[in-house]
């Protein structure tokens, strides 16, 4: 939220990056959690690295999303976690960010 509200002109604060960055890293965490049966101290860096690599390859880098795989693995969450709170929370944050920056502060970014 700091990027979106404080630095909306940053390429990392664009809605595409925020939404898909959180989605990609959360899915990376879920994949590692359910399909790579290794100890936690190995799975965590694999998941974070995979999430960061996905964001870079897909040009959707959003640095705060890098923590999602840790939350997903440490919480042993299910696929439902992707819908709520990841997707729903991200949409709410984006709506407030766009309203604040575009309508109230009259900035051209994000979007």
PDB file of C-alpha atoms in Angstrom:
ATOM      1  CA  UNK A   1       0.000   0.000   0.000  1.00  0.00           C
ATOM      2  CA  UNK A   2       2.947   2.310   0.584  1.00  0.00           C
ATOM      3  CA  UNK A   3       3.882   2.096  -3.096  1.00  0.00           C
ATOM      4  CA  UNK A   4       0.331   2.587  -4.359  1.00  0.00           C
ATOM      5  CA  UNK A   5      -0.578   5.447  -2.043  1.00  0.00           C
ATOM      6  CA  UNK A   6       2.811   7.108  -1.616  1.00  0.00           C
ATOM      7  CA  UNK A   7       4.516   6.508  -4.958  1.00  0.00           C
ATOM      8  CA  UNK A   8       1.764   5.909  -7.525  1.00  0.00           C
ATOM      9  CA  UNK A   9       4.088   6.854 -10.391  1.00  0.00           C
ATOM     10  CA  UNK A  10       6.343   3.871  -9.650  1.00  0.00           C
ATOM     11  CA  UNK A  11       6.107   1.058 -12.205  1.00  0.00           C
ATOM     12  CA  UNK A  12       5.863  -1.340  -9.257  1.00  0.00           C
ATOM     13  CA  UNK A  13       2.718   0.467  -8.030  1.00  0.00           C
ATOM     14  CA  UNK A  14       0.630  -0.019 -11.159  1.00  0.00           C
ATOM     15  CA  UNK A  15      -2.609  -2.015 -10.779  1.00  0.00           C
ATOM     16  CA  UNK A  16      -1.413  -4.748 -13.154  1.00  0.00           C
ATOM     17  CA  UNK A  17       1.722  -5.265 -11.083  1.00  0.00           C
ATOM     18  CA  UNK A  18      -0.093  -5.205  -7.767  1.00  0.00           C
ATOM     19  CA  UNK A  19      -2.882  -7.592  -8.744  1.00  0.00           C
ATOM     20  CA  UNK A  20      -0.925 -10.090 -10.807  1.00  0.00           C
ATOM     21  CA  UNK A  21       2.177  -9.845  -8.617  1.00  0.00           C
ATOM     22  CA  UNK A  22       0.210 -10.937  -5.557  1.00  0.00           C
ATOM     23  CA  UNK A  23      -1.611 -13.606  -7.543  1.00  0.00           C
ATOM     24  CA  UNK A  24       1.557 -15.071  -9.096  1.00  0.00           C
ATOM     25  CA  UNK A  25       3.537 -15.209  -5.862  1.00  0.00           C
ATOM     26  CA  UNK A  26       0.635 -16.727  -3.939  1.00  0.00           C
ATOM     27  CA  UNK A  27       0.204 -19.406  -6.582  1.00  0.00           C
ATOM     28  CA  UNK A  28       3.959 -20.080  -6.483  1.00  0.00           C
ATOM     29  CA  UNK A  29       3.679 -20.578  -2.731  1.00  0.00           C
ATOM     30  CA  UNK A  30       0.726 -22.935  -3.128  1.00  0.00           C
ATOM     31  CA  UNK A  31       2.533 -24.942  -5.794  1.00  0.00           C
ATOM     32  CA  UNK A  32       5.597 -25.410  -3.608  1.00  0.00           C
ATOM     33  CA  UNK A  33       3.475 -26.166  -0.535  1.00  0.00           C
ATOM     34  CA  UNK A  34       1.487 -28.932  -2.211  1.00  0.00           C
ATOM     35  CA  UNK A  35       3.849 -30.345  -4.832  1.00  0.00           C
ATOM     36  CA  UNK A  36       7.390 -30.096  -3.457  1.00  0.00           C
ATOM     37  CA  UNK A  37       7.699 -32.300  -0.354  1.00  0.00           C
ATOM     38  CA  UNK A  38      10.825 -30.783   1.182  1.00  0.00           C
ATOM     39  CA  UNK A  39      11.537 -29.327   4.628  1.00  0.00           C
ATOM     40  CA  UNK A  40      10.273 -25.858   5.406  1.00  0.00           C
ATOM     41  CA  UNK A  41      13.730 -24.295   5.403  1.00  0.00           C
ATOM     42  CA  UNK A  42      14.154 -25.427   1.795  1.00  0.00           C
ATOM     43  CA  UNK A  43      10.602 -24.793   0.577  1.00  0.00           C
ATOM     44  CA  UNK A  44      10.450 -21.168   1.719  1.00  0.00           C
ATOM     45  CA  UNK A  45      13.371 -19.882  -0.364  1.00  0.00           C
ATOM     46  CA  UNK A  46      12.294 -22.003  -3.340  1.00  0.00           C
ATOM     47  CA  UNK A  47       8.800 -20.505  -3.220  1.00  0.00           C
ATOM     48  CA  UNK A  48       9.995 -16.923  -2.771  1.00  0.00           C
ATOM     49  CA  UNK A  49      12.551 -17.341  -5.554  1.00  0.00           C
ATOM     50  CA  UNK A  50       9.944 -18.860  -7.863  1.00  0.00           C
ATOM     51  CA  UNK A  51       7.520 -16.038  -7.092  1.00  0.00           C
ATOM     52  CA  UNK A  52      10.119 -13.353  -7.746  1.00  0.00           C
ATOM     53  CA  UNK A  53      11.197 -15.092 -10.962  1.00  0.00           C
ATOM     54  CA  UNK A  54       7.568 -15.243 -12.127  1.00  0.00           C
ATOM     55  CA  UNK A  55       7.055 -11.559 -11.450  1.00  0.00           C
ATOM     56  CA  UNK A  56      10.210 -10.628 -13.345  1.00  0.00           C
ATOM     57  CA  UNK A  57       9.498 -12.917 -16.314  1.00  0.00           C
ATOM     58  CA  UNK A  58       5.898 -11.705 -16.606  1.00  0.00           C
ATOM     59  CA  UNK A  59       6.830  -8.043 -16.036  1.00  0.00           C
ATOM     60  CA  UNK A  60       4.498  -7.790 -13.046  1.00  0.00           C
ATOM     61  CA  UNK A  61       7.037  -7.022 -10.326  1.00  0.00           C
ATOM     62  CA  UNK A  62       5.510  -5.730  -7.103  1.00  0.00           C
ATOM     63  CA  UNK A  63       8.082  -6.076  -4.288  1.00  0.00           C
ATOM     64  CA  UNK A  64       5.625  -6.454  -1.381  1.00  0.00           C
ATOM     65  CA  UNK A  65       4.128  -9.503  -3.112  1.00  0.00           C
ATOM     66  CA  UNK A  66       7.411 -11.323  -2.527  1.00  0.00           C
ATOM     67  CA  UNK A  67       6.242 -12.120   1.001  1.00  0.00           C
ATOM     68  CA  UNK A  68       3.124 -13.991  -0.095  1.00  0.00           C
ATOM     69  CA  UNK A  69       4.795 -17.400  -0.517  1.00  0.00           C
ATOM     70  CA  UNK A  70       6.035 -17.212   3.071  1.00  0.00           C
ATOM     71  CA  UNK A  71       2.527 -16.533   4.362  1.00  0.00           C
ATOM     72  CA  UNK A  72       1.039 -19.253   2.161  1.00  0.00           C
ATOM     73  CA  UNK A  73       3.540 -21.905   3.246  1.00  0.00           C
ATOM     74  CA  UNK A  74       3.736 -20.960   6.930  1.00  0.00           C
ATOM     75  CA  UNK A  75      -0.051 -20.862   7.125  1.00  0.00           C
ATOM     76  CA  UNK A  76      -0.519 -24.089   5.131  1.00  0.00           C
ATOM     77  CA  UNK A  77      -3.369 -22.387   3.327  1.00  0.00           C
ATOM     78  CA  UNK A  78      -5.678 -23.823   0.688  1.00  0.00           C
ATOM     79  CA  UNK A  79      -6.642 -22.552  -2.744  1.00  0.00           C
ATOM     80  CA  UNK A  80      -9.494 -20.618  -1.102  1.00  0.00           C
ATOM     81  CA  UNK A  81      -6.861 -18.297   0.359  1.00  0.00           C
ATOM     82  CA  UNK A  82      -6.130 -17.031  -3.151  1.00  0.00           C
ATOM     83  CA  UNK A  83      -9.712 -15.784  -3.501  1.00  0.00           C
ATOM     84  CA  UNK A  84     -10.033 -14.383  -0.008  1.00  0.00           C
ATOM     85  CA  UNK A  85      -7.960 -12.517   1.177  1.00  0.00           C
ATOM     86  CA  UNK A  86      -5.451 -12.270  -1.718  1.00  0.00           C
ATOM     87  CA  UNK A  87      -7.692 -11.364  -4.671  1.00  0.00           C
ATOM     88  CA  UNK A  88     -10.454  -9.640  -2.720  1.00  0.00           C
ATOM     89  CA  UNK A  89      -7.992  -7.678  -0.576  1.00  0.00           C
ATOM     90  CA  UNK A  90      -5.944  -6.636  -3.580  1.00  0.00           C
ATOM     91  CA  UNK A  91      -9.039  -5.397  -5.405  1.00  0.00           C
ATOM     92  CA  UNK A  92     -10.090  -3.327  -2.381  1.00  0.00           C
ATOM     93  CA  UNK A  93      -6.611  -1.796  -2.063  1.00  0.00           C
ATOM     94  CA  UNK A  94      -6.563  -1.005  -5.792  1.00  0.00           C
ATOM     95  CA  UNK A  95      -9.983   0.653  -5.701  1.00  0.00           C
ATOM     96  CA  UNK A  96      -8.947   2.881  -2.806  1.00  0.00           C
ATOM     97  CA  UNK A  97      -5.616   3.661  -4.477  1.00  0.00           C
ATOM     98  CA  UNK A  98      -7.193   4.659  -7.770  1.00  0.00           C
ATOM     99  CA  UNK A  99      -9.895   6.730  -6.048  1.00  0.00           C
ATOM    100  CA  UNK A 100      -7.354   8.487  -3.827  1.00  0.00           C
ATOM    101  CA  UNK A 101      -4.797   9.214  -6.528  1.00  0.00           C
ATOM    102  CA  UNK A 102      -6.985   9.853  -9.569  1.00  0.00           C
ATOM    103  CA  UNK A 103     -10.100  11.437  -8.113  1.00  0.00           C
ATOM    104  CA  UNK A 104      -8.997  13.120  -4.901  1.00  0.00           C
ATOM    105  CA  UNK A 105      -5.335  14.025  -5.504  1.00  0.00           C
ATOM    106  CA  UNK A 106      -5.808  14.437  -9.278  1.00  0.00           C
ATOM    107  CA  UNK A 107      -2.696  12.420 -10.158  1.00  0.00           C
ATOM    108  CA  UNK A 108      -2.430  10.574 -13.466  1.00  0.00           C
ATOM    109  CA  UNK A 109      -1.074   7.452 -11.816  1.00  0.00           C
ATOM    110  CA  UNK A 110      -1.815   4.669 -11.142  1.00  0.00           C
ATOM    111  CA  UNK A 111      -3.181   3.520 -14.515  1.00  0.00           C
TER     112      UNK A 111
END
